Amino acid sequence: MSTPFLSVQNLSKRFKAPKGEDALTVFENVNLGIEKGEFVCIIGHSGCGKSTILNILAGLDEPSEGGVIMNGKEVSGPSLDRGIVFQNYSLLPWLSALKNVTFAVQARHKSWSKKQVHEHSMKYLEMVGLAGGAELRKPSQLSGGMRQRVSIARAFAIQPELLLLDEPFGALDALTRGSIQDELIRIWSGSDQTVFMITHDVDEAILLADRILLMTNGPYARVAESVQVEIPRPRERANIIHHSDYYDIRNHLVEFLATRSKALAGKQEDGGTSEPSIVRFGAHGVLSDPKDDRKPAVSRAK
Amino acid sequence: MLASLNARALLLSLVLLAVLLGLWEAASPKQQLAGELTEYELLMGGGEPKAAVPPPSAVFAKAWEELSDPFYDAGPNDKGIGIQIGYSLYRVLSGYFLAAAIAIPVGFLIGMSPLMYKALDPFIQVLRPISPLAWMPLALFVIQDSQASAIFVIFICSIWPMLINTAFGVAGVRKDWVNVARTHELGALKTAWIVILPAAAPTILTGMRISIGIAWLVIVAAEMLVGGTGIGYYVWNEWNNLDLTSVVFSILVIGVVGMLLDTAFAYCARLVQYQE
Ligand SMILES: Nc1ncnc2c1ncn2[C@@H]1O[C@H](COP(=O)(O)OP(=O)(O)OP(=O)(O)O)[C@@H](O)[C@H]1O
Ligand SMILES: [Mg+2]
């Protein structure tokens, strides 16, 4: 078994509790692999540790145990190869929307001229529908959704190998969300970027992902299941619901969030290496096999 | 509504001013009005035998006279108010900017490094509460120059608020913003320039504004001690001449210049202000 592009090994995160209380173990023994070019979504209840995992993948936070290996190299700090859309946008409030993107592009492409940087940045701002004056405003003068779009443009514009998205469409209305989802898929399928995305939206996950990771509730959360989404691409919002797998997957996810995330929660007594069980749907319904060692199918319509 | 509030506030201010001046004028002994005639003598250091707080009309007359020729220079004890203010401003600004040139980089260092913060904190805590004038004898002895000693006193009194506010502002930069710099692999210098400095600028400017206020307070006292030139010396000299009209006039001038300095820094603070 060759190591995948991104490999998370025995990852645990504990936060020291105030005053002698037991440390808070957010998650424990998280193991997963993500192939190059894969689009992976992770779903779990609020507070289970999704952002914490994402921050560790980004290199911003350190795990208490275990490690992350990307491209055969241990992740030991943040890098331009991993672009992030933060849950709280993290725009620099004293810079205009445009400058928030150009400084990132300039950091990525040090040799580019001002004009190149500007054009490249504008391309991505236009892509998220922020042009025609809005790009010159400061974040405080933009709506929540507009800020989120600036932060998306910033992450996309540096064209990182791995895109880490923390609920990137949370503050967007359905229409904008749809069009940016389409853009995300377009950019992703036109490149060999890998995407790791946190979402609370089950339908969004099925529409976008090759694979959906399901996390149990914390503390001692873990990635319990990995659901393959084998609905062929390109997926159309309107047609995807007619695919025979769609409702099977959707029901499985909703059922997980409603009951099993709780039932499976808690400390694993065996403490063994817990690879998520792989769940795939086909003509014969659910087929779950934890021993299944096969790589996820990375096929997509170009 | 806002405009009318401003207009009403202005009107109220003018009414209060008129009432205060009226009361002041009425409370002043009438015979002082004759002082106008002896103004020239007063200026020459003649001194008024029956000194009393002058009425506003006398102060206005004095102001008119002084401000119509602010830069005359008639020897060491008789210079125009403009020249005196100029000396004071020169001392304040050179001491102040010298302090800023040290306080801001050191504040950055302290703010960025918890080690430096802990190591330097005791020094700052002991040095900060020392009245700047307490340094004066030592400064005079070591520097052997009254002009430079006055500048040093300004330096030492304006350094602390800038140092502490810079350290505080730098240490308090939101972690999210620092993370933005980290994920974009900005070097230390770039991080300081693109993220930390703009993020901390409002706090730093608050410190600078406090410092300039203190420096302007201290320069008057310092110049009374070292003498020679400056607005502080001017006040003291006029007091020795028992020219209370000039004393009152220069008190007002000190107030106005202080206000202008503060306004200038408030304006700069607005330039670097940002809204989260
Ligand atoms: N710095 C910290 N110190 C202590 N506990 C923390 C810290 N950061 C996060 N936690 C805890 O870790 C847990 C996971 O937090 P995290 O932000 O990863 O949740 P999440 O899954 O992203 O939730 P959401 O969906 O609401 O964003 C929470 O219980 C939180 O209280
Ligand atoms: Mg989160």
Coordinates of C-alpha atoms and ligand atoms in Angstrom, one line a residue:
Chain A
M1 CA 0.0 0.0 0.0
S2 CA 1.7 3.2 -1.2
T3 CA 1.2 6.3 0.9
P4 CA -1.4 8.6 -0.4
F5 CA -0.8 12.3 -1.3
L6 CA -2.0 13.4 2.1
S7 CA -1.7 11.0 5.0
V8 CA -3.0 11.6 8.5
Q9 CA -1.6 9.2 11.0
N10 CA -2.8 8.5 14.6
L11 CA -3.7 12.1 15.0
S12 CA -4.9 13.3 18.4
K13 CA -5.5 16.7 19.8
R14 CA -5.8 17.5 23.5
F15 CA -6.3 20.9 25.0
K16 CA -5.1 21.6 28.5
A17 CA -8.0 22.2 30.7
P18 CA -7.9 25.1 33.2
K19 CA -6.9 24.2 36.7
G20 CA -6.0 20.6 37.0
E21 CA -9.0 19.2 35.3
D22 CA -8.5 16.4 32.8
A23 CA -7.3 17.6 29.5
L24 CA -9.9 17.9 26.8
T25 CA -9.3 15.3 24.2
V26 CA -11.0 16.7 21.1
F27 CA -10.2 13.7 18.9
E28 CA -8.0 10.7 19.1
N29 CA -6.4 8.2 16.7
V30 CA -7.6 9.8 13.5
N31 CA -6.2 8.0 10.5
L32 CA -7.0 8.9 6.9
G33 CA -5.5 9.2 3.5
I34 CA -6.4 11.5 0.7
E35 CA -5.3 10.9 -2.8
K36 CA -4.0 13.6 -5.1
G37 CA -6.8 15.3 -6.9
E38 CA -9.4 14.0 -4.6
F39 CA -12.3 16.1 -3.3
V40 CA -13.1 15.2 0.3
C41 CA -15.8 16.7 2.5
I42 CA -15.9 16.2 6.2
I43 CA -19.2 16.3 8.2
G44 CA -19.8 16.3 11.9
H45 CA -21.6 18.1 14.6
S46 CA -20.5 21.4 15.8
G47 CA -17.6 21.2 18.2
C48 CA -16.4 17.8 17.2
G49 CA -13.0 19.1 16.0
K50 CA -13.3 19.6 12.3
S51 CA -11.7 23.0 12.3
T52 CA -9.0 21.7 14.6
I53 CA -8.1 18.9 12.1
L54 CA -8.1 21.5 9.3
N55 CA -5.8 23.8 11.2
I56 CA -3.4 20.9 11.8
L57 CA -3.5 20.0 8.1
A58 CA -2.7 23.6 7.4
G59 CA 0.3 23.5 9.8
L60 CA -1.1 26.3 11.9
D61 CA -1.8 24.0 14.9
E62 CA 0.2 21.2 16.2
P63 CA -1.3 17.8 17.0
S64 CA -0.8 16.3 20.5
E65 CA 0.1 13.0 18.9
G66 CA 0.5 11.7 15.4
G67 CA 1.4 13.6 12.3
V68 CA 0.4 14.7 8.8
I69 CA 2.4 13.8 5.8
M70 CA 1.9 15.6 2.5
N71 CA 3.8 14.6 -0.6
G72 CA 6.0 12.4 1.5
K73 CA 7.0 15.3 3.7
E74 CA 5.9 15.9 7.3
V75 CA 3.7 19.0 7.7
S76 CA 5.6 21.1 10.2
G77 CA 4.3 24.6 9.5
P78 CA 2.0 26.6 7.2
S79 CA 2.9 26.8 3.6
L80 CA 1.7 28.4 0.4
D81 CA 1.1 24.9 -0.9
R82 CA -1.9 24.7 1.4
G83 CA -4.5 27.4 0.9
I84 CA -7.1 28.0 3.5
V85 CA -10.5 29.6 3.6
F86 CA -10.9 30.2 7.3
Q87 CA -14.2 29.8 9.1
N88 CA -14.2 33.4 10.1
Y89 CA -12.7 34.7 6.8
S90 CA -9.6 36.2 8.4
L91 CA -9.4 39.2 6.1
L92 CA -7.1 42.0 7.1
P93 CA -9.5 44.8 8.0
W94 CA -7.2 47.7 7.0
L95 CA -6.8 46.5 3.5
S96 CA -9.4 46.7 0.7
A97 CA -10.8 43.5 -0.7
L98 CA -8.5 43.7 -3.7
K99 CA -5.4 44.3 -1.5
N100 CA -6.4 41.3 0.6
V101 CA -6.0 39.2 -2.5
T102 CA -3.0 41.0 -4.1
F103 CA -0.7 40.6 -1.1
A104 CA -1.4 36.9 -1.2
V105 CA -0.7 36.7 -4.9
Q106 CA 2.4 38.7 -4.6
A107 CA 3.6 36.4 -1.8
R108 CA 3.0 33.4 -4.1
H109 CA 4.5 34.9 -7.3
K110 CA 7.4 37.1 -6.0
S111 CA 8.6 37.8 -9.5
W112 CA 5.4 39.0 -11.0
S113 CA 4.9 42.6 -11.9
K114 CA 2.3 44.8 -10.1
K115 CA 0.1 44.6 -13.2
Q116 CA 0.3 40.8 -13.4
V117 CA -0.6 40.5 -9.8
H118 CA -3.5 42.9 -10.2
E119 CA -4.9 41.1 -13.2
H120 CA -4.6 37.7 -11.6
S121 CA -6.3 39.0 -8.4
M122 CA -9.1 40.7 -10.3
K123 CA -9.7 37.5 -12.3
Y124 CA -10.5 35.6 -9.1
L125 CA -12.5 38.5 -7.5
E126 CA -14.6 38.6 -10.7
M127 CA -15.0 34.9 -10.4
V128 CA -16.7 35.3 -7.0
G129 CA -18.7 38.2 -8.3
L130 CA -16.8 40.9 -6.6
A131 CA -15.9 43.5 -9.2
G132 CA -17.2 46.8 -10.3
G133 CA -16.2 48.8 -7.2
A134 CA -16.9 46.3 -4.4
E135 CA -13.2 45.2 -4.6
L136 CA -12.1 48.6 -3.4
R137 CA -14.0 48.5 -0.2
K138 CA -12.7 47.5 3.2
P139 CA -14.0 44.2 4.7
S140 CA -16.0 46.2 7.3
Q141 CA -17.9 47.7 4.4
L142 CA -18.8 44.4 2.9
S143 CA -21.6 42.0 3.9
G144 CA -20.7 38.7 5.5
G145 CA -21.2 36.8 2.3
M146 CA -19.0 39.2 0.4
R147 CA -16.2 38.8 2.9
Q148 CA -16.5 35.1 2.6
R149 CA -16.1 35.5 -1.2
V150 CA -13.0 37.6 -0.8
S151 CA -11.5 35.0 1.4
I152 CA -12.4 32.3 -1.2
A153 CA -10.9 34.4 -4.0
R154 CA -7.7 34.8 -1.9
A155 CA -7.3 31.1 -1.3
F156 CA -8.1 30.1 -5.0
A157 CA -5.9 32.8 -6.4
I158 CA -2.7 31.3 -4.9
Q159 CA -3.6 28.0 -6.6
P160 CA -2.4 25.8 -3.8
E161 CA -1.9 22.1 -4.2
L162 CA -4.2 21.5 -1.3
L163 CA -7.2 23.7 -0.7
L164 CA -8.5 23.6 2.9
L165 CA -12.0 25.0 3.1
D166 CA -13.7 25.6 6.5
E167 CA -17.4 26.0 5.8
P168 CA -16.6 28.2 2.9
F169 CA -20.2 28.8 1.7
G170 CA -21.8 29.1 5.1
A171 CA -22.7 32.7 4.9
L172 CA -23.9 32.7 1.2
D173 CA -27.4 32.7 -0.1
A174 CA -28.5 29.7 -2.2
L175 CA -27.9 31.4 -5.6
T176 CA -24.4 32.7 -4.8
R177 CA -23.5 29.5 -3.1
G178 CA -24.6 27.5 -6.2
S179 CA -22.5 29.6 -8.6
I180 CA -19.4 29.5 -6.4
Q181 CA -19.8 25.8 -5.9
D182 CA -19.8 25.5 -9.7
E183 CA -16.7 27.6 -9.9
L184 CA -15.0 25.6 -7.3
I185 CA -15.7 22.4 -9.3
R186 CA -14.6 24.0 -12.5
I187 CA -11.3 25.2 -11.0
W188 CA -10.7 21.9 -9.3
S189 CA -11.4 19.7 -12.3
G190 CA -9.2 21.9 -14.5
S191 CA -6.2 21.4 -12.2
D192 CA -4.8 18.6 -10.0
Q193 CA -5.7 20.4 -6.8
T194 CA -6.8 18.4 -3.8
V195 CA -9.7 19.7 -1.8
F196 CA -10.5 19.1 1.9
M197 CA -13.7 20.8 2.8
I198 CA -15.7 21.1 6.0
T199 CA -19.4 21.5 5.5
H200 CA -22.7 21.1 7.4
D201 CA -24.7 20.8 4.3
V202 CA -25.3 17.2 3.3
D203 CA -26.5 18.0 -0.2
E204 CA -23.5 20.2 -0.8
A205 CA -21.2 17.3 0.2
I206 CA -22.9 14.9 -2.2
L207 CA -22.8 17.3 -5.0
L208 CA -19.1 18.1 -4.6
A209 CA -17.3 15.3 -3.0
D210 CA -15.6 12.1 -4.1
R211 CA -15.7 11.0 -0.6
I212 CA -17.4 12.1 2.6
L213 CA -15.8 11.6 6.0
L214 CA -18.2 11.3 8.9
M215 CA -17.0 12.4 12.4
T216 CA -18.6 11.2 15.6
N217 CA -19.4 13.7 18.4
G218 CA -16.6 14.9 20.6
P219 CA -14.9 14.6 23.0
Y220 CA -12.8 11.6 21.8
A221 CA -14.3 12.2 18.3
R222 CA -13.0 10.1 15.4
V223 CA -13.6 9.8 11.8
A224 CA -15.9 6.8 11.9
E225 CA -16.9 6.3 8.2
S226 CA -15.8 7.3 4.8
V227 CA -18.6 7.3 2.3
Q228 CA -17.8 7.0 -1.3
V229 CA -19.8 9.1 -3.7
E230 CA -19.6 7.4 -7.0
I231 CA -22.2 9.5 -8.8
P232 CA -20.5 10.3 -12.2
R233 CA -19.4 13.9 -13.0
P234 CA -20.3 16.4 -14.1
R235 CA -23.0 16.5 -11.6
E236 CA -25.9 18.8 -12.1
R237 CA -27.7 20.1 -9.2
A238 CA -31.0 19.5 -10.8
N239 CA -30.3 15.9 -12.0
I240 CA -28.2 14.5 -9.3
I241 CA -31.3 13.7 -7.2
H242 CA -32.4 11.3 -9.9
H243 CA -29.3 9.2 -9.5
S244 CA -30.1 5.9 -7.9
D245 CA -27.4 6.4 -5.2
Y246 CA -28.4 9.8 -4.2
Y247 CA -31.1 9.1 -1.6
D248 CA -29.2 6.1 -0.3
I249 CA -26.2 8.3 0.4
R250 CA -28.3 11.2 1.7
N251 CA -30.3 9.0 4.0
H252 CA -27.1 7.4 5.3
L253 CA -25.5 10.7 6.1
V254 CA -28.6 12.1 7.7
E255 CA -29.0 9.0 9.7
F256 CA -25.4 9.2 10.8
L257 CA -25.8 12.8 12.0
A258 CA -29.1 12.1 13.7
T259 CA -28.2 8.9 15.6
R260 CA -25.0 7.1 15.0
S261 CA -22.7 10.2 15.5
K262 CA -23.9 10.0 19.1
A263 CA -24.0 6.2 19.4
L264 CA -20.5 5.8 18.2
A265 CA -19.2 8.7 20.3
G266 CA -16.9 8.3 23.2
K267 CA -13.5 6.9 24.0
Q268 CA -12.5 3.8 22.0
E269 CA -11.4 1.3 24.6
D270 CA -9.3 -0.8 22.3
G271 CA -7.5 2.3 21.2
G272 CA -6.4 0.5 18.1
T273 CA -5.6 2.0 14.8
S274 CA -9.1 3.1 13.7
E275 CA -9.3 3.5 10.0
P276 CA -12.7 4.7 9.0
S277 CA -15.0 2.0 7.6
I278 CA -15.5 2.5 4.0
V279 CA -19.1 2.7 2.9
R280 CA -20.1 2.5 -0.8
F281 CA -23.4 2.3 -2.5
G282 CA -24.2 0.4 -5.6
A283 CA -26.9 -1.6 -7.1
H284 CA -26.8 -3.9 -4.1
G285 CA -27.3 -1.2 -1.5
V286 CA -24.8 -0.5 1.3
L287 CA -21.6 -2.4 1.4
S288 CA -19.5 -1.8 4.3
D289 CA -16.1 -3.3 4.7
P290 CA -13.5 -1.9 7.0
K291 CA -10.8 -4.2 5.6
D292 CA -11.4 -2.8 2.1
D293 CA -8.0 -1.5 1.1
R294 CA -8.9 -0.2 -2.2
K295 CA -8.0 3.3 -3.2
P296 CA -10.9 5.6 -3.8
A297 CA -11.6 5.9 -7.5
V298 CA -10.3 9.2 -8.6
S299 CA -12.1 9.8 -11.8
R300 CA -13.6 12.9 -13.0
A301 CA -15.0 14.6 -16.0
K302 CA -12.5 17.0 -17.4
Chain B
M1 CA -29.9 66.4 13.2
L2 CA -26.2 66.0 13.6
A3 CA -25.4 69.3 12.0
S4 CA -27.9 71.0 14.2
L5 CA -26.4 69.3 17.3
N6 CA -23.0 70.7 16.3
A7 CA -24.5 74.1 15.6
R8 CA -26.2 74.1 19.0
A9 CA -23.0 73.0 20.8
L10 CA -21.1 75.8 19.1
L11 CA -23.7 78.3 20.1
L12 CA -23.6 77.1 23.7
S13 CA -19.8 77.3 23.7
L14 CA -19.9 80.9 22.5
V15 CA -22.5 81.8 25.1
L16 CA -20.4 80.2 27.9
L17 CA -17.3 82.0 26.6
A18 CA -19.1 85.4 26.6
V19 CA -20.5 84.8 30.1
L20 CA -17.1 83.7 31.5
L21 CA -15.3 86.7 29.9
G22 CA -18.0 89.0 31.1
L23 CA -17.7 87.7 34.7
W24 CA -13.9 87.9 34.6
E25 CA -14.0 91.5 33.2
A26 CA -16.5 92.6 35.8
A27 CA -14.5 91.0 38.6
S28 CA -11.3 92.8 37.7
P29 CA -10.5 96.0 39.4
K30 CA -11.2 99.0 37.2
Q31 CA -7.9 100.8 37.7
Q32 CA -6.1 98.0 35.9
L33 CA -7.5 99.3 32.6
A34 CA -5.0 102.1 32.9
G35 CA -2.4 99.3 32.4
E36 CA -2.9 99.7 28.7
L37 CA -1.0 103.0 28.9
T38 CA 1.9 101.4 30.6
E39 CA 2.0 98.4 28.3
Y40 CA 5.3 99.5 26.8
E41 CA 6.9 99.8 30.2
L42 CA 5.5 96.5 31.1
L43 CA 7.2 95.0 28.1
M44 CA 10.4 96.6 28.9
G45 CA 10.3 94.9 32.3
G46 CA 9.1 97.9 34.2
G47 CA 6.6 96.0 36.2
E48 CA 3.2 97.2 37.5
P49 CA 3.3 98.3 41.1
K50 CA -0.2 97.2 41.9
A51 CA -0.3 93.8 40.3
A52 CA -3.6 92.0 40.0
V53 CA -5.2 89.5 37.7
P54 CA -5.8 91.5 34.5
P55 CA -9.2 91.7 32.8
P56 CA -9.7 89.9 29.5
S57 CA -9.7 93.2 27.6
A58 CA -6.1 93.8 28.7
V59 CA -5.2 90.2 27.8
F60 CA -6.7 90.7 24.3
A61 CA -4.8 93.9 23.8
K62 CA -1.7 92.1 24.9
A63 CA -2.5 89.2 22.5
W64 CA -3.0 91.6 19.7
E65 CA 0.2 93.3 20.3
E66 CA 2.2 90.1 20.7
L67 CA 0.6 88.2 17.8
S68 CA 1.0 91.2 15.4
D69 CA 4.8 90.8 15.7
P70 CA 5.5 87.3 17.1
F71 CA 9.0 86.9 15.9
Y72 CA 10.8 90.1 17.1
D73 CA 14.1 89.5 18.9
A74 CA 15.2 92.3 21.2
G75 CA 17.9 90.6 23.2
P76 CA 18.0 87.5 25.5
N77 CA 15.1 88.6 27.8
D78 CA 12.8 90.0 25.2
K79 CA 11.8 87.8 22.3
G80 CA 8.5 87.5 20.5
I81 CA 6.1 84.8 21.5
G82 CA 6.5 83.1 18.2
I83 CA 10.2 82.6 18.8
Q84 CA 9.6 81.3 22.4
I85 CA 7.0 78.8 21.1
G86 CA 9.4 77.9 18.3
Y87 CA 12.1 77.0 20.9
S88 CA 9.7 75.0 22.9
L89 CA 8.4 73.1 19.9
Y90 CA 11.9 72.4 18.7
R91 CA 12.7 70.8 22.1
V92 CA 9.5 68.9 22.4
L93 CA 9.6 67.5 18.9
S94 CA 13.3 66.5 18.9
G95 CA 13.0 64.8 22.3
Y96 CA 9.7 63.3 21.2
F97 CA 10.8 61.9 17.9
L98 CA 14.1 60.6 19.4
A99 CA 11.9 58.8 22.0
A100 CA 9.6 57.4 19.2
A101 CA 12.6 56.2 17.2
I102 CA 13.6 54.1 20.2
A103 CA 10.3 53.3 21.8
I104 CA 8.6 51.9 18.7
P105 CA 11.2 49.4 17.6
V106 CA 11.8 48.3 21.2
G107 CA 8.1 48.1 21.8
F108 CA 7.9 45.8 18.8
L109 CA 10.6 43.6 20.2
I110 CA 8.9 43.4 23.6
G111 CA 5.5 42.8 22.0
M112 CA 6.7 40.0 19.8
S113 CA 8.8 38.2 22.4
P114 CA 7.4 37.1 25.7
L115 CA 11.0 36.6 26.9
M116 CA 12.0 40.2 26.2
Y117 CA 8.7 41.4 27.7
K118 CA 9.4 39.6 31.0
A119 CA 13.0 40.6 31.0
L120 CA 12.4 44.3 30.4
D121 CA 9.2 44.7 32.4
P122 CA 10.9 45.4 35.8
F123 CA 13.1 48.1 34.3
I124 CA 10.1 49.8 32.7
Q125 CA 8.0 49.5 35.9
V126 CA 10.7 51.3 37.9
L127 CA 11.7 53.9 35.4
R128 CA 8.2 54.9 34.3
P129 CA 6.9 56.4 37.5
I130 CA 9.9 58.7 37.8
S131 CA 8.9 62.3 37.4
P132 CA 10.8 63.5 34.3
L133 CA 12.0 66.6 36.2
A134 CA 13.8 64.4 38.7
W135 CA 16.2 63.5 35.8
M136 CA 17.0 67.2 35.3
P137 CA 19.9 67.5 37.8
L138 CA 21.5 64.3 36.5
A139 CA 21.0 65.3 32.9
L140 CA 22.5 68.8 33.5
F141 CA 25.5 67.2 35.2
V142 CA 26.1 64.5 32.6
I143 CA 25.2 66.4 29.5
Q144 CA 26.5 69.8 30.7
D145 CA 24.2 71.6 28.3
S146 CA 20.8 73.0 29.4
Q147 CA 19.3 72.9 25.9
A148 CA 20.2 69.2 25.5
S149 CA 19.1 68.5 29.0
A150 CA 15.6 69.8 28.3
I151 CA 15.5 67.6 25.2
F152 CA 16.5 64.7 27.3
V153 CA 13.8 65.3 29.8
I154 CA 11.2 65.4 27.0
F155 CA 12.7 62.2 25.6
I156 CA 12.5 60.4 28.9
C157 CA 8.9 61.5 29.7
S158 CA 7.5 60.6 26.2
I159 CA 9.2 57.3 25.8
W160 CA 7.1 55.3 28.2
P161 CA 3.6 55.6 26.9
M162 CA 4.9 54.9 23.3
L163 CA 6.9 51.9 24.5
I164 CA 4.1 50.4 26.5
N165 CA 1.4 51.0 23.9
T166 CA 3.5 49.7 21.1
A167 CA 4.3 46.5 23.1
F168 CA 0.7 46.2 24.1
G169 CA -0.6 46.7 20.5
V170 CA 1.9 44.3 19.0
A171 CA 1.3 41.6 21.5
G172 CA -2.5 42.0 21.1
V173 CA -2.6 41.5 17.3
R174 CA -5.3 38.9 16.6
K175 CA -3.9 35.4 16.1
D176 CA -6.1 35.0 13.0
W177 CA -4.2 37.8 11.3
V178 CA -0.8 36.4 12.3
N179 CA -2.0 33.1 10.9
V180 CA -2.8 34.8 7.6
A181 CA 0.8 36.0 7.4
R182 CA 2.0 32.5 8.3
T183 CA 0.0 30.7 5.7
H184 CA 1.3 33.1 3.1
E185 CA 4.8 32.4 4.2
L186 CA 5.5 36.1 4.8
G187 CA 9.0 36.6 6.3
A188 CA 9.5 38.4 9.6
L189 CA 10.0 41.8 8.0
K190 CA 7.0 41.4 5.7
T191 CA 4.8 40.1 8.5
A192 CA 5.8 43.2 10.6
W193 CA 5.1 45.5 7.8
I194 CA 1.9 44.0 6.2
V195 CA 0.2 42.6 9.3
I196 CA 1.6 43.7 12.7
L197 CA 2.3 47.3 12.1
P198 CA -1.1 48.2 10.6
A199 CA -2.9 46.0 13.2
A200 CA -1.1 47.7 16.1
A201 CA -1.0 51.2 14.6
P202 CA -4.1 52.5 16.3
T203 CA -2.8 51.5 19.7
I204 CA 0.7 52.8 18.9
L205 CA -0.8 56.2 17.9
T206 CA -2.8 56.3 21.1
G207 CA 0.5 56.0 22.9
M208 CA 2.1 58.7 20.7
R209 CA -0.8 61.0 21.4
I210 CA -0.5 60.5 25.1
S211 CA 3.2 61.1 24.9
I212 CA 3.0 64.4 23.0
G213 CA 0.5 65.6 25.6
I214 CA 2.9 64.7 28.4
A215 CA 5.8 66.2 26.6
W216 CA 4.0 69.5 26.2
L217 CA 3.1 69.5 29.9
V218 CA 6.7 68.8 30.9
I219 CA 8.4 71.3 28.6
V220 CA 6.9 74.3 30.4
A221 CA 8.2 73.1 33.7
A222 CA 11.6 72.1 32.2
E223 CA 12.1 75.5 30.6
M224 CA 11.2 77.2 33.9
L225 CA 14.1 75.3 35.4
V226 CA 16.7 75.6 32.7
G227 CA 15.8 79.1 31.6
G228 CA 17.0 81.1 28.6
T229 CA 14.4 80.5 26.0
G230 CA 11.1 78.8 25.4
I231 CA 7.5 79.4 26.5
G232 CA 8.1 78.0 30.0
Y233 CA 10.9 80.5 30.5
Y234 CA 8.7 83.2 29.1
V235 CA 6.0 82.6 31.6
W236 CA 8.5 82.6 34.5
N237 CA 10.2 85.7 33.2
E238 CA 6.9 87.6 32.9
W239 CA 6.0 86.5 36.4
N240 CA 9.3 87.9 37.7
N241 CA 8.5 91.1 35.8
L242 CA 5.1 91.0 37.5
D243 CA 3.5 91.3 34.1
L244 CA 0.4 89.3 34.8
T245 CA -1.2 90.2 31.5
S246 CA 1.6 88.5 29.7
V247 CA 1.4 85.5 32.1
V248 CA -2.3 85.0 31.4
F249 CA -1.7 85.5 27.7
S250 CA 1.1 82.9 27.6
I251 CA -1.0 80.4 29.6
L252 CA -3.6 80.7 26.9
V253 CA -1.0 80.3 24.2
I254 CA 0.3 77.1 25.9
G255 CA -3.2 75.8 25.9
V256 CA -3.8 76.5 22.3
V257 CA -0.5 75.0 21.1
G258 CA -1.2 71.9 23.1
M259 CA -4.6 71.6 21.6
L260 CA -3.1 71.9 18.1
L261 CA -0.5 69.2 18.8
D262 CA -3.2 66.9 20.1
T263 CA -5.4 67.6 17.1
A264 CA -2.6 66.8 14.7
F265 CA -2.1 63.4 16.4
A266 CA -5.8 62.8 16.5
Y267 CA -5.9 63.3 12.8
C268 CA -3.0 60.8 12.3
A269 CA -4.8 58.3 14.5
R270 CA -7.8 58.6 12.3
L271 CA -5.7 57.8 9.3
V272 CA -4.6 54.4 10.7
Q273 CA -7.8 53.5 12.3
Y274 CA -9.6 50.5 10.9
Q275 CA -12.9 48.8 11.6
E276 CA -13.1 45.2 12.2
Ligands
LIG1 N1 -7.7 26.8 21.9 C1 -8.6 25.9 22.5 N2 -8.5 25.6 23.8 C2 -9.4 24.7 24.3 N3 -10.3 24.1 23.6 C3 -10.4 24.3 22.3 C4 -9.6 25.3 21.6 N4 -9.9 25.3 20.3 C5 -10.9 24.5 20.2 N5 -11.2 23.9 21.3 C6 -12.3 22.9 21.5 O1 -12.1 21.9 20.6 C7 -13.3 21.4 20.1 C8 -13.4 21.4 18.6 O2 -13.4 22.7 18.1 P1 -13.4 23.0 16.5 O3 -13.4 24.4 16.3 O4 -12.5 22.1 15.8 O5 -14.9 22.4 16.2 P2 -15.6 22.3 14.8 O6 -15.9 20.9 14.6 O7 -14.9 23.1 13.8 O8 -17.0 23.0 15.1 P3 -17.9 24.0 14.2 O9 -18.6 23.1 13.2 O10 -18.9 24.6 15.2 O11 -17.0 24.9 13.5 C9 -14.4 22.2 20.8 O12 -15.0 21.5 21.8 C10 -13.7 23.4 21.3 O13 -14.3 23.8 22.5
MG2 MG -15.2 24.9 12.8

